[in-house]
Short mmCIF file of C-alpha atoms and ligand atoms in Angstrom, two decimals:
data_model
loop_
_atom_site.label_atom_id
_atom_site.label_comp_id
_atom_site.label_asym_id
_atom_site.label_seq_id
_atom_site.Cartn_x
_atom_site.Cartn_y
_atom_site.Cartn_z
CA MET Y 259 0.21 -0.27 -0.10
CA ALA Y 260 1.44 2.99 -0.79
CA SER Y 261 0.93 6.32 0.41
CA ASN Y 262 -1.05 7.21 -2.52
CA ALA Y 263 -3.28 4.31 -2.66
CA ARG Y 264 -3.33 4.39 1.68
CA GLY Y 265 -5.81 1.39 3.36
CA HIS Y 266 -8.66 3.37 5.53
CA PHE Y 267 -10.62 2.32 7.81
CA SER Y 268 -14.24 1.85 5.89
CA SER Y 269 -16.49 2.90 8.65
CA LYS Y 270 -16.38 4.35 12.01
CA ILE Y 271 -17.28 1.26 14.18
CA GLY Y 272 -14.37 -0.31 12.05
CA PHE Y 273 -11.87 2.07 13.24
CA ILE Y 274 -13.43 1.73 16.76
CA MET Y 275 -13.33 -2.08 16.76
CA ALA Y 276 -9.96 -1.57 15.51
CA ALA Y 277 -8.36 0.41 17.84
CA ALA Y 278 -10.30 -1.04 21.05
CA GLY Y 279 -9.06 -4.03 19.67
CA SER Y 280 -5.50 -2.83 19.62
CA ALA Y 281 -5.87 -1.95 22.77
CA VAL Y 282 -7.51 -4.93 24.31
CA GLY Y 283 -5.54 -7.73 24.76
CA LEU Y 284 -3.48 -9.44 27.43
CA GLY Y 285 -3.07 -6.02 28.65
CA ASN Y 286 -6.24 -6.34 30.31
CA VAL Y 287 -6.65 -9.52 30.86
CA TRP Y 288 -3.46 -10.57 32.09
CA GLY Y 289 -1.39 -7.91 32.83
CA PHE Y 290 -4.10 -5.13 34.39
CA PRO Y 291 -5.27 -8.38 37.06
CA THR Y 292 -2.27 -10.01 37.93
CA LYS Y 293 -0.66 -6.05 38.86
CA ALA Y 294 -3.75 -5.46 40.76
CA ALA Y 295 -3.74 -9.00 42.89
CA SER Y 296 0.02 -8.42 43.19
CA ASN Y 297 -0.35 -4.73 44.51
CA GLY Y 298 -3.57 -4.95 47.15
CA GLY Y 299 -6.55 -4.75 44.64
CA ALA Y 300 -8.92 -1.52 44.85
CA ALA Y 301 -5.68 0.37 45.32
CA PHE Y 302 -4.08 -0.13 42.47
CA LEU Y 303 -6.78 0.04 40.24
CA VAL Y 304 -7.89 3.48 41.69
CA ILE Y 305 -4.11 4.50 40.92
CA TYR Y 306 -4.24 2.97 37.21
CA LEU Y 307 -7.98 4.69 36.54
CA VAL Y 308 -6.22 8.02 37.46
CA MET Y 309 -4.02 7.55 35.28
CA VAL Y 310 -6.03 6.17 32.09
CA PHE Y 311 -7.78 9.44 32.69
CA LEU Y 312 -4.93 11.94 33.46
CA LEU Y 313 -2.35 10.41 31.27
CA ALA Y 314 -3.14 8.10 28.61
CA PHE Y 315 -6.63 9.08 27.37
CA PRO Y 316 -4.74 12.73 26.50
CA MET Y 317 -2.27 10.90 25.14
CA LEU Y 318 -4.12 8.81 23.09
CA VAL Y 319 -5.61 11.78 21.30
CA ALA Y 320 -2.59 12.85 20.61
CA GLU Y 321 -0.57 10.09 18.94
CA LEU Y 322 -4.26 9.59 17.62
CA THR Y 323 -3.99 13.25 16.03
CA ILE Y 324 -0.38 12.80 14.74
CA GLY Y 325 -0.69 10.03 12.97
CA ARG Y 326 -3.81 10.92 11.27
CA HIS Y 327 -2.41 14.47 10.22
CA GLY Y 328 0.31 12.64 9.04
CA GLN Y 329 -1.40 9.94 6.88
CA ALA Y 330 1.96 8.35 6.55
CA ASN Y 331 3.85 6.10 9.07
CA PRO Y 332 5.27 6.74 12.57
CA ILE Y 333 8.52 7.91 11.19
CA SER Y 334 6.95 10.22 8.14
CA SER Y 335 3.92 11.66 10.54
CA LEU Y 336 6.33 12.32 13.17
CA LYS Y 337 8.49 14.13 10.13
CA SER Y 338 5.41 16.16 8.90
CA ILE Y 339 4.74 17.93 12.33
CA TRP Y 340 8.40 18.52 13.29
CA THR Y 341 9.48 19.91 9.66
CA LYS Y 342 12.47 21.46 11.37
CA ASN Y 343 14.03 18.74 12.29
CA ARG Y 344 13.21 15.81 10.33
CA THR Y 345 16.35 13.39 11.49
CA LEU Y 346 15.38 13.80 15.07
CA ALA Y 347 11.86 13.49 14.56
CA GLY Y 348 12.91 10.44 12.34
CA GLY Y 349 14.98 9.62 15.00
CA PHE Y 350 12.34 9.06 17.21
CA GLY Y 351 10.20 7.22 15.24
CA LEU Y 352 12.60 4.69 15.05
CA ILE Y 353 12.62 3.98 18.87
CA ALA Y 354 9.45 3.67 18.63
CA ILE Y 355 9.43 0.85 16.22
CA VAL Y 356 12.16 -0.71 17.90
CA THR Y 357 9.67 -0.41 21.35
CA ALA Y 358 6.79 -2.07 19.23
CA SER Y 359 8.94 -5.16 17.78
CA PHE Y 360 10.35 -5.66 21.19
CA ILE Y 361 6.72 -5.63 22.47
CA LEU Y 362 6.00 -8.05 20.00
CA SER Y 363 8.44 -10.41 20.87
CA PHE Y 364 7.63 -11.11 24.33
CA TYR Y 365 4.07 -10.67 23.96
CA SER Y 366 4.06 -13.46 21.20
CA ILE Y 367 5.06 -15.71 23.62
CA LEU Y 368 2.65 -15.10 26.42
CA ALA Y 369 -0.01 -14.86 23.51
CA GLY Y 370 1.47 -18.48 22.52
CA TRP Y 371 0.24 -19.48 26.00
CA LEU Y 372 -3.51 -18.63 25.23
CA VAL Y 373 -3.15 -20.62 22.01
CA SER Y 374 -2.03 -24.50 24.20
CA TYR Y 375 -4.48 -23.31 26.79
CA ALA Y 376 -7.29 -23.71 24.18
CA ILE Y 377 -6.39 -26.79 22.50
CA ALA Y 378 -5.53 -28.47 26.26
CA PRO Y 379 -9.08 -29.36 27.74
CA THR Y 380 -9.96 -30.25 24.51
CA ILE Y 381 -7.02 -32.79 23.90
CA ASP Y 382 -7.84 -34.04 27.80
CA LEU Y 383 -10.68 -34.98 27.04
CA ALA Y 384 -9.74 -37.06 23.91
CA GLY Y 385 -7.98 -39.13 26.51
CA PHE Y 386 -4.87 -37.78 25.84
CA HIS Y 387 -3.60 -36.56 29.19
CA GLN Y 388 0.05 -36.61 28.81
CA ALA Y 389 -0.11 -34.33 26.11
CA SER Y 390 -2.42 -32.52 27.67
CA ASN Y 391 -0.58 -32.05 30.16
CA TRP Y 392 2.67 -30.86 28.25
CA LEU Y 393 0.70 -28.19 27.11
CA VAL Y 394 -0.40 -26.68 30.23
CA ASP Y 395 2.90 -27.20 32.20
CA PHE Y 396 5.46 -24.21 31.69
CA GLY Y 397 8.47 -25.87 29.35
CA VAL Y 398 10.71 -24.84 26.81
CA SER Y 399 9.37 -26.77 23.17
CA ARG Y 400 5.94 -25.38 24.20
CA ASN Y 401 7.46 -22.27 24.22
CA LEU Y 402 9.24 -22.29 21.84
CA ILE Y 403 6.29 -24.23 19.44
CA PHE Y 404 3.41 -21.72 20.87
CA THR Y 405 5.03 -18.71 19.84
CA VAL Y 406 5.95 -19.96 15.99
CA ILE Y 407 1.92 -20.52 15.41
CA PHE Y 408 1.09 -17.30 17.11
CA SER Y 409 3.91 -14.79 15.64
CA LEU Y 410 2.51 -16.70 11.83
CA LEU Y 411 -0.98 -15.94 12.90
CA THR Y 412 0.14 -12.15 13.21
CA ILE Y 413 1.98 -12.21 10.08
CA LEU Y 414 -1.05 -13.41 8.19
CA VAL Y 415 -3.52 -11.56 9.11
CA VAL Y 416 -1.12 -8.29 8.52
CA LEU Y 417 0.14 -9.57 5.15
CA ARG Y 418 -3.69 -8.86 4.49
CA GLY Y 419 -3.64 -5.20 4.90
CA VAL Y 420 -5.69 -2.76 7.44
CA ALA Y 421 -9.75 -3.10 5.82
CA ASP Y 422 -9.41 -6.60 4.89
CA GLY Y 423 -7.27 -8.17 7.65
CA ILE Y 424 -7.45 -6.20 10.59
CA GLU Y 425 -10.90 -4.25 10.58
CA ARG Y 426 -12.78 -7.64 9.63
CA TRP Y 427 -11.46 -9.39 12.39
CA SER Y 428 -12.02 -7.18 15.42
CA THR Y 429 -15.40 -6.43 14.41
CA ARG Y 430 -17.06 -9.71 14.32
CA LEU Y 431 -15.29 -11.06 17.24
CA MET Y 432 -14.77 -8.24 19.99
CA PRO Y 433 -18.07 -8.02 21.24
CA LEU Y 434 -18.46 -11.56 21.97
CA LEU Y 435 -15.51 -11.56 23.67
CA PHE Y 436 -17.72 -8.83 25.82
CA VAL Y 437 -20.67 -11.05 26.55
CA LEU Y 438 -18.21 -13.83 27.37
CA PHE Y 439 -16.88 -12.25 30.19
CA VAL Y 440 -20.48 -11.05 31.59
CA VAL Y 441 -21.44 -14.19 31.99
CA MET Y 442 -18.31 -15.67 33.63
CA ILE Y 443 -18.18 -12.63 35.78
CA LEU Y 444 -22.14 -13.65 36.72
CA TYR Y 445 -21.18 -17.08 37.59
CA ILE Y 446 -17.85 -16.29 39.59
CA CYS Y 447 -19.81 -13.97 41.88
CA THR Y 448 -22.30 -17.24 42.89
CA GLN Y 449 -19.35 -19.08 44.21
CA ASP Y 450 -17.66 -20.22 47.55
CA GLY Y 451 -14.60 -17.30 48.33
CA ALA Y 452 -15.81 -14.92 45.46
CA MET Y 453 -16.87 -12.19 47.97
CA GLU Y 454 -13.56 -11.73 49.42
CA GLY Y 455 -11.92 -11.51 46.28
CA LEU Y 456 -14.34 -8.89 45.29
CA LYS Y 457 -14.03 -6.80 48.44
CA MET Y 458 -9.80 -7.04 47.31
CA TYR Y 459 -11.09 -5.97 44.21
CA LEU Y 460 -13.17 -3.25 44.99
CA VAL Y 461 -12.61 -1.86 49.01
CA PRO Y 462 -8.84 0.01 48.55
CA ASP Y 463 -6.33 -0.61 51.62
CA LEU Y 464 -4.82 3.36 51.54
CA SER Y 465 -1.63 1.52 53.62
CA GLN Y 466 -1.21 -0.26 49.95
CA LEU Y 467 -0.03 2.68 48.71
CA HIS Y 468 3.14 3.59 47.73
CA GLY Y 469 5.52 4.94 44.94
CA GLY Y 470 6.28 2.04 42.85
CA LEU Y 471 2.94 1.73 42.31
CA PHE Y 472 2.34 4.75 40.35
CA VAL Y 473 5.19 3.70 38.21
CA ASP Y 474 3.45 0.67 37.13
CA ALA Y 475 -0.10 2.03 37.24
CA MET Y 476 1.40 4.42 34.47
CA GLY Y 477 3.31 1.44 32.61
CA GLN Y 478 -0.02 -0.41 32.77
CA ALA Y 479 -2.16 1.76 31.61
CA PHE Y 480 0.58 3.23 28.57
CA PHE Y 481 0.44 -0.21 27.96
CA SER Y 482 -2.63 -1.23 27.90
CA LEU Y 483 -3.93 1.63 25.56
CA SER Y 484 -0.86 0.63 22.94
CA LEU Y 485 0.44 4.07 23.58
CA GLY Y 486 4.15 5.24 22.82
CA CYS Y 487 5.04 2.90 20.21
CA GLY Y 488 3.43 4.05 17.40
CA SER Y 489 0.60 1.76 17.05
CA MET Y 490 -1.55 4.14 17.57
CA MET Y 491 -0.04 6.95 15.47
CA VAL Y 492 -0.40 4.20 12.42
CA TYR Y 493 -3.91 3.06 13.35
CA GLY Y 494 -4.74 7.22 13.27
CA SER Y 495 -3.21 7.38 9.82
CA TYR Y 496 -6.16 5.36 8.45
CA LEU Y 497 -8.63 7.26 9.97
CA LYS Y 498 -10.46 9.96 7.93
CA LYS Y 499 -10.52 12.85 7.81
CA ASP Y 500 -14.39 13.69 9.06
CA VAL Y 501 -13.40 11.32 12.17
CA ASN Y 502 -14.01 13.70 15.61
CA LEU Y 503 -10.48 12.58 17.23
CA PRO Y 504 -11.21 13.37 20.83
CA LYS Y 505 -14.61 11.99 20.88
CA ILE Y 506 -13.19 8.09 19.37
CA ALA Y 507 -10.09 8.48 21.87
CA ALA Y 508 -12.83 8.59 24.36
CA GLN Y 509 -15.04 5.58 23.08
CA VAL Y 510 -11.66 3.55 22.66
CA ALA Y 511 -10.22 4.33 26.27
CA SER Y 512 -13.73 3.48 28.08
CA ILE Y 513 -13.92 0.02 26.06
CA ASP Y 514 -10.07 -0.58 27.12
CA THR Y 515 -10.98 0.79 31.02
CA GLY Y 516 -14.18 -0.76 30.77
CA VAL Y 517 -12.61 -4.41 29.46
CA ALA Y 518 -9.64 -4.46 32.12
CA PHE Y 519 -11.55 -3.56 35.17
CA SER Y 520 -13.76 -6.60 34.40
CA ALA Y 521 -11.20 -8.68 34.14
CA GLY Y 522 -9.96 -7.89 37.82
CA LEU Y 523 -13.94 -8.60 38.76
CA LEU Y 524 -13.58 -12.02 37.01
CA ILE Y 525 -10.18 -12.89 38.18
CA LEU Y 526 -10.04 -11.55 41.42
CA PRO Y 527 -12.82 -13.32 43.15
CA ALA Y 528 -11.71 -16.76 40.81
CA MET Y 529 -8.74 -16.60 42.79
CA TYR Y 530 -10.12 -17.06 46.11
CA VAL Y 531 -12.79 -18.94 44.75
CA ALA Y 532 -9.68 -21.29 43.47
CA LYS Y 533 -8.36 -20.67 46.45
CA ASN Y 534 -11.34 -22.39 48.69
CA ASN Y 535 -11.28 -25.30 46.25
CA GLY Y 536 -7.45 -26.37 46.98
CA VAL Y 537 -5.87 -24.59 44.20
CA ASP Y 538 -2.73 -23.44 46.06
CA ILE Y 539 -2.63 -19.40 44.93
CA PHE Y 540 -0.50 -18.35 48.23
CA THR Y 541 1.51 -18.91 50.21
CA GLU Y 542 1.28 -19.30 54.08
CA SER Y 543 1.72 -15.72 54.87
CA GLY Y 544 -1.30 -14.94 52.57
CA ALA Y 545 1.15 -13.49 49.57
CA LEU Y 546 0.50 -13.89 46.04
CA LYS Y 547 2.78 -17.34 45.46
CA SER Y 548 3.46 -16.75 41.60
CA SER Y 549 2.01 -13.54 38.98
CA GLY Y 550 3.20 -14.45 36.41
CA ASP Y 551 0.80 -17.30 35.41
CA LEU Y 552 -1.61 -16.58 37.67
CA VAL Y 553 -4.63 -16.07 35.21
CA PHE Y 554 -3.01 -19.12 33.75
CA LYS Y 555 -3.95 -21.03 37.03
CA VAL Y 556 -6.82 -19.72 38.03
CA LEU Y 557 -9.38 -19.59 34.95
CA PRO Y 558 -8.84 -23.45 34.53
CA ALA Y 559 -10.02 -23.93 37.79
CA MET Y 560 -12.89 -22.19 37.07
CA PHE Y 561 -14.07 -23.92 34.23
CA GLU Y 562 -12.71 -27.52 35.85
CA THR Y 563 -15.63 -26.08 38.51
CA MET Y 564 -18.15 -25.98 36.09
CA GLY Y 565 -18.10 -30.11 34.32
CA ASN Y 566 -19.07 -30.19 30.80
CA ILE Y 567 -20.34 -27.00 30.14
CA GLY Y 568 -16.55 -25.71 31.45
CA VAL Y 569 -14.92 -27.26 28.60
CA LEU Y 570 -17.03 -25.35 26.21
CA LEU Y 571 -16.42 -22.28 27.93
CA GLY Y 572 -12.91 -22.63 28.74
CA PHE Y 573 -12.17 -23.21 24.85
CA GLY Y 574 -14.42 -20.33 24.01
CA PHE Y 575 -12.61 -18.23 26.51
CA PHE Y 576 -9.23 -19.03 25.33
CA VAL Y 577 -9.97 -18.74 21.80
CA LEU Y 578 -11.49 -15.30 21.70
CA MET Y 579 -8.75 -14.24 23.64
CA VAL Y 580 -6.31 -15.59 21.43
CA ILE Y 581 -7.84 -13.41 18.86
CA ALA Y 582 -7.81 -10.05 21.17
CA ALA Y 583 -4.01 -11.03 21.47
CA LEU Y 584 -4.32 -10.95 17.61
CA THR Y 585 -5.89 -7.93 17.32
CA SER Y 586 -3.39 -6.22 19.45
CA SER Y 587 0.31 -8.03 17.91
CA ILE Y 588 -0.61 -6.86 14.53
CA SER Y 589 -0.52 -3.26 15.55
CA MET Y 590 2.95 -3.46 17.00
CA LEU Y 591 3.86 -5.61 13.47
CA GLU Y 592 1.87 -2.63 11.63
CA VAL Y 593 4.33 -0.37 12.73
CA PRO Y 594 7.44 -1.28 11.57
CA VAL Y 595 6.01 -2.84 8.54
CA SER Y 596 4.23 0.30 6.95
CA CYS Y 597 7.13 2.43 8.01
CA ALA Y 598 9.71 -0.35 5.38
CA GLN Y 599 6.90 0.13 3.04
CA ASP Y 600 7.06 3.56 3.24
CA GLU Y 601 10.82 4.34 3.98
CA LEU Y 602 12.64 1.71 1.90
CA GLY Y 603 10.03 1.38 -0.85
CA TRP Y 604 8.94 -2.65 0.05
CA ASN Y 605 5.66 -3.89 -0.59
CA ARG Y 606 3.69 -5.43 2.18
CA ALA Y 607 4.98 -9.59 2.08
CA LYS Y 608 8.09 -8.55 1.84
CA ALA Y 609 8.18 -6.35 4.82
CA THR Y 610 5.81 -8.32 7.23
CA TRP Y 611 7.86 -11.65 6.50
CA LEU Y 612 10.93 -10.10 6.97
CA ILE Y 613 9.99 -8.18 9.48
CA GLY Y 614 8.36 -10.53 11.55
CA GLY Y 615 10.69 -13.57 10.81
CA LEU Y 616 12.92 -11.54 12.50
CA ILE Y 617 10.76 -10.43 15.37
CA LEU Y 618 10.17 -14.25 15.72
CA LEU Y 619 13.64 -14.71 15.74
CA ILE Y 620 14.48 -12.30 18.91
CA SER Y 621 11.39 -13.87 20.64
CA ILE Y 622 13.09 -17.54 20.10
CA VAL Y 623 16.12 -16.35 22.18
CA ILE Y 624 13.67 -15.25 24.86
CA CYS Y 625 11.89 -18.34 25.17
CA LEU Y 626 15.76 -20.08 25.53
CA ASN Y 627 16.93 -17.45 28.29
CA PHE Y 628 13.40 -16.95 29.76
CA GLY Y 629 14.34 -16.31 33.12
CA ARG Y 630 16.79 -13.67 32.24
CA LEU Y 631 14.99 -11.70 29.60
CA PHE Y 632 11.21 -12.06 29.47
CA GLY Y 633 10.62 -10.17 32.49
CA LEU Y 634 14.07 -7.80 31.78
CA VAL Y 635 11.94 -7.19 27.41
CA ALA Y 636 8.28 -6.42 29.30
CA ASP Y 637 9.66 -4.22 32.07
CA VAL Y 638 12.22 -1.67 29.91
CA THR Y 639 9.52 -1.17 27.42
CA THR Y 640 6.33 -1.32 29.20
CA VAL Y 641 7.19 0.31 31.87
CA TYR Y 642 10.16 2.30 30.75
CA MET Y 643 9.64 2.62 27.30
CA GLN Y 644 6.49 3.56 26.70
CA PRO Y 645 5.81 6.36 29.02
CA LEU Y 646 9.07 7.72 27.55
CA LEU Y 647 8.07 8.28 24.18
CA GLY Y 648 4.72 9.44 25.19
CA VAL Y 649 6.74 11.89 26.99
CA ALA Y 650 8.92 12.81 23.79
CA TRP Y 651 5.41 12.98 21.93
CA ALA Y 652 3.57 15.93 24.40
CA ILE Y 653 6.71 18.14 23.97
CA LEU Y 654 6.00 17.28 19.90
CA VAL Y 655 2.71 18.37 20.52
CA GLY Y 656 3.10 20.75 22.72
CA TRP Y 657 5.67 23.10 22.21
CA ILE Y 658 6.98 21.79 18.38
CA TRP Y 659 3.67 21.38 16.42
CA ASN Y 660 2.34 25.32 15.29
CA ARG Y 661 -1.29 25.68 17.45
CA ASN Y 662 -3.03 26.68 14.42
CA LYS Y 663 -2.04 23.77 12.62
CA LEU Y 664 -3.14 20.84 15.38
CA LEU Y 665 -6.69 23.22 15.87
CA ASN Y 666 -6.84 22.90 11.80
CA GLU Y 667 -6.21 19.20 11.99
CA ILE Y 668 -9.03 18.42 15.21
CA LYS Y 669 -10.93 20.74 13.87
CA GLN Y 670 -11.85 18.62 10.50
CA GLY Y 671 -13.78 16.10 12.28
CA TYR Y 672 -14.67 18.59 15.12
CA PRO Y 673 -15.69 21.66 13.53
CA GLU Y 674 -17.02 23.17 17.35
CA ILE Y 675 -14.08 22.62 18.82
CA GLU Y 676 -13.02 26.04 19.87
CA GLN Y 677 -16.33 26.76 21.50
CA GLY Y 678 -16.19 23.28 23.63
CA PHE Y 679 -14.32 22.40 27.26
CA PHE Y 680 -11.64 20.15 25.35
CA TRP Y 681 -9.97 22.80 23.45
CA LYS Y 682 -9.52 24.85 26.44
CA ILE Y 683 -7.50 22.58 28.45
CA TRP Y 684 -6.21 19.23 26.42
CA PRO Y 685 -3.11 21.89 24.36
CA TRP Y 686 -1.82 23.30 27.52
CA TYR Y 687 -2.52 20.36 29.54
CA VAL Y 688 -0.80 17.97 26.70
CA ARG Y 689 2.20 20.91 26.73
CA PHE Y 690 2.50 21.29 30.55
CA ILE Y 691 0.88 18.64 32.93
CA CYS Y 692 1.67 15.24 30.59
CA PRO Y 693 5.43 15.63 30.29
CA VAL Y 694 6.22 16.76 33.71
CA ALA Y 695 3.68 14.22 35.84
CA ILE Y 696 5.32 11.60 33.60
CA ILE Y 697 8.22 12.50 34.71
CA MET Y 698 7.75 13.27 38.60
CA VAL Y 699 5.99 9.43 38.41
CA PHE Y 700 9.32 8.16 37.53
CA ALA Y 701 11.18 10.32 40.02
CA TYR Y 702 8.99 9.95 43.07
CA PRO Y 703 10.06 6.47 43.96
CA LEU Y 704 13.89 7.67 43.98
CA ILE Y 705 13.02 10.24 45.70
N1 LIG V 1002 -2.66 -2.52 24.40
C1 LIG V 1002 -2.00 -4.19 23.71
C2 LIG V 1002 -3.07 -4.59 25.35
O1 LIG V 1002 -3.16 -4.60 26.13
C3 LIG V 1002 -0.97 -4.05 24.08
C4 LIG V 1002 -0.14 -3.65 22.94
C5 LIG V 1002 1.08 -2.66 23.57
C6 LIG V 1002 -0.62 -3.21 21.98
C7 LIG V 1002 1.29 -1.34 22.93
C8 LIG V 1002 -0.24 -2.26 20.62
C9 LIG V 1002 1.07 -1.52 21.55
O2 LIG V 1002 -2.65 -6.02 25.33
#
């Protein structure tokens, strides 16, 4: 797709579903509940909500606007707003590409687990107990095989391009996932022990607050809204000019936060229900045994209590989660691929296979050195790089981009913008508050 024949989302709902598809993924269903469970539940929830609304949402508007203005890959889009220093602008674009690629490299491993968990119960039912144990036990060979499978799925969808690949998948399947969530939440709340989890999740214990919590919650908010690494910039570039950016950003942020909140509503009660049923989740002192695979322990334990329906529901849930992860991973791979297409003149197939293959190689290296590399790559990219690139976008939009040009860009889909509350606050907010607040969150635990 050369820039003169750029793919566009064919409908507004298609875009919302695709952008929400990028946002909703393992960050919501694995990252958020795991962090909430290990950080005092409600205390984390409160800080997270503050981070989403006060920092991530304004930055989502900024990132979508940069992309829609450029109508091009992140490198060109950034250059188009920083015309005086195109080299540096391109350099930031490059850092975003590298960040998106490394996020994808660890994300594919996690998402591979979803694939193996999706098929394990069926294999077990068919009588292949050993095989099904292999599928759910942590092991290098399992990790490698399913990482390759998930990476190939990502590559295949990205090969097909915007409207055909990305939009079609997201619009059809995202709503189904929401429905399944509601059913599962209703079920878990009828089980013994659920109330203890609900209480932990909804009644804040302020003694749990500490500086590190703010850094974690901010990283989680940026990760969950796919910010800082160019994904939302690319998706913004596929948006038509008549779209109201602040409104669409608010819709995407609300859907994403709604799903994260619901995932907590499911996982925290499910933890205590599982404990009631004898699954060892907590140490004697009441701390979580291991957090990384918490969700992968708790959910199958819940499905098991449901009998045969549980097998079906478990299968449906993990398949839908694979798809949710896929709508996120494609938005990561789309960042380097769109850049290679426009900047290097590669065609989509070449860009997708070469870059997708290279990222898969990185995933394989991480799989082979899991203990040393997985957490490191995940933390550096999501806790540090995403918010720090957010600071860069805030400075670009707030200080470097000509205010009138910025206004004109947003105005095209929101003609009455100057009369509204949004325009009175947002430009100043992005200029001063966002960069300072992000840096302060980092500085606080150091002080
Ligand atoms: N937001 C996605 C999730 O919650 C992850 C993601 C990060 C997607 C960065 C794109 C870019 O799973």
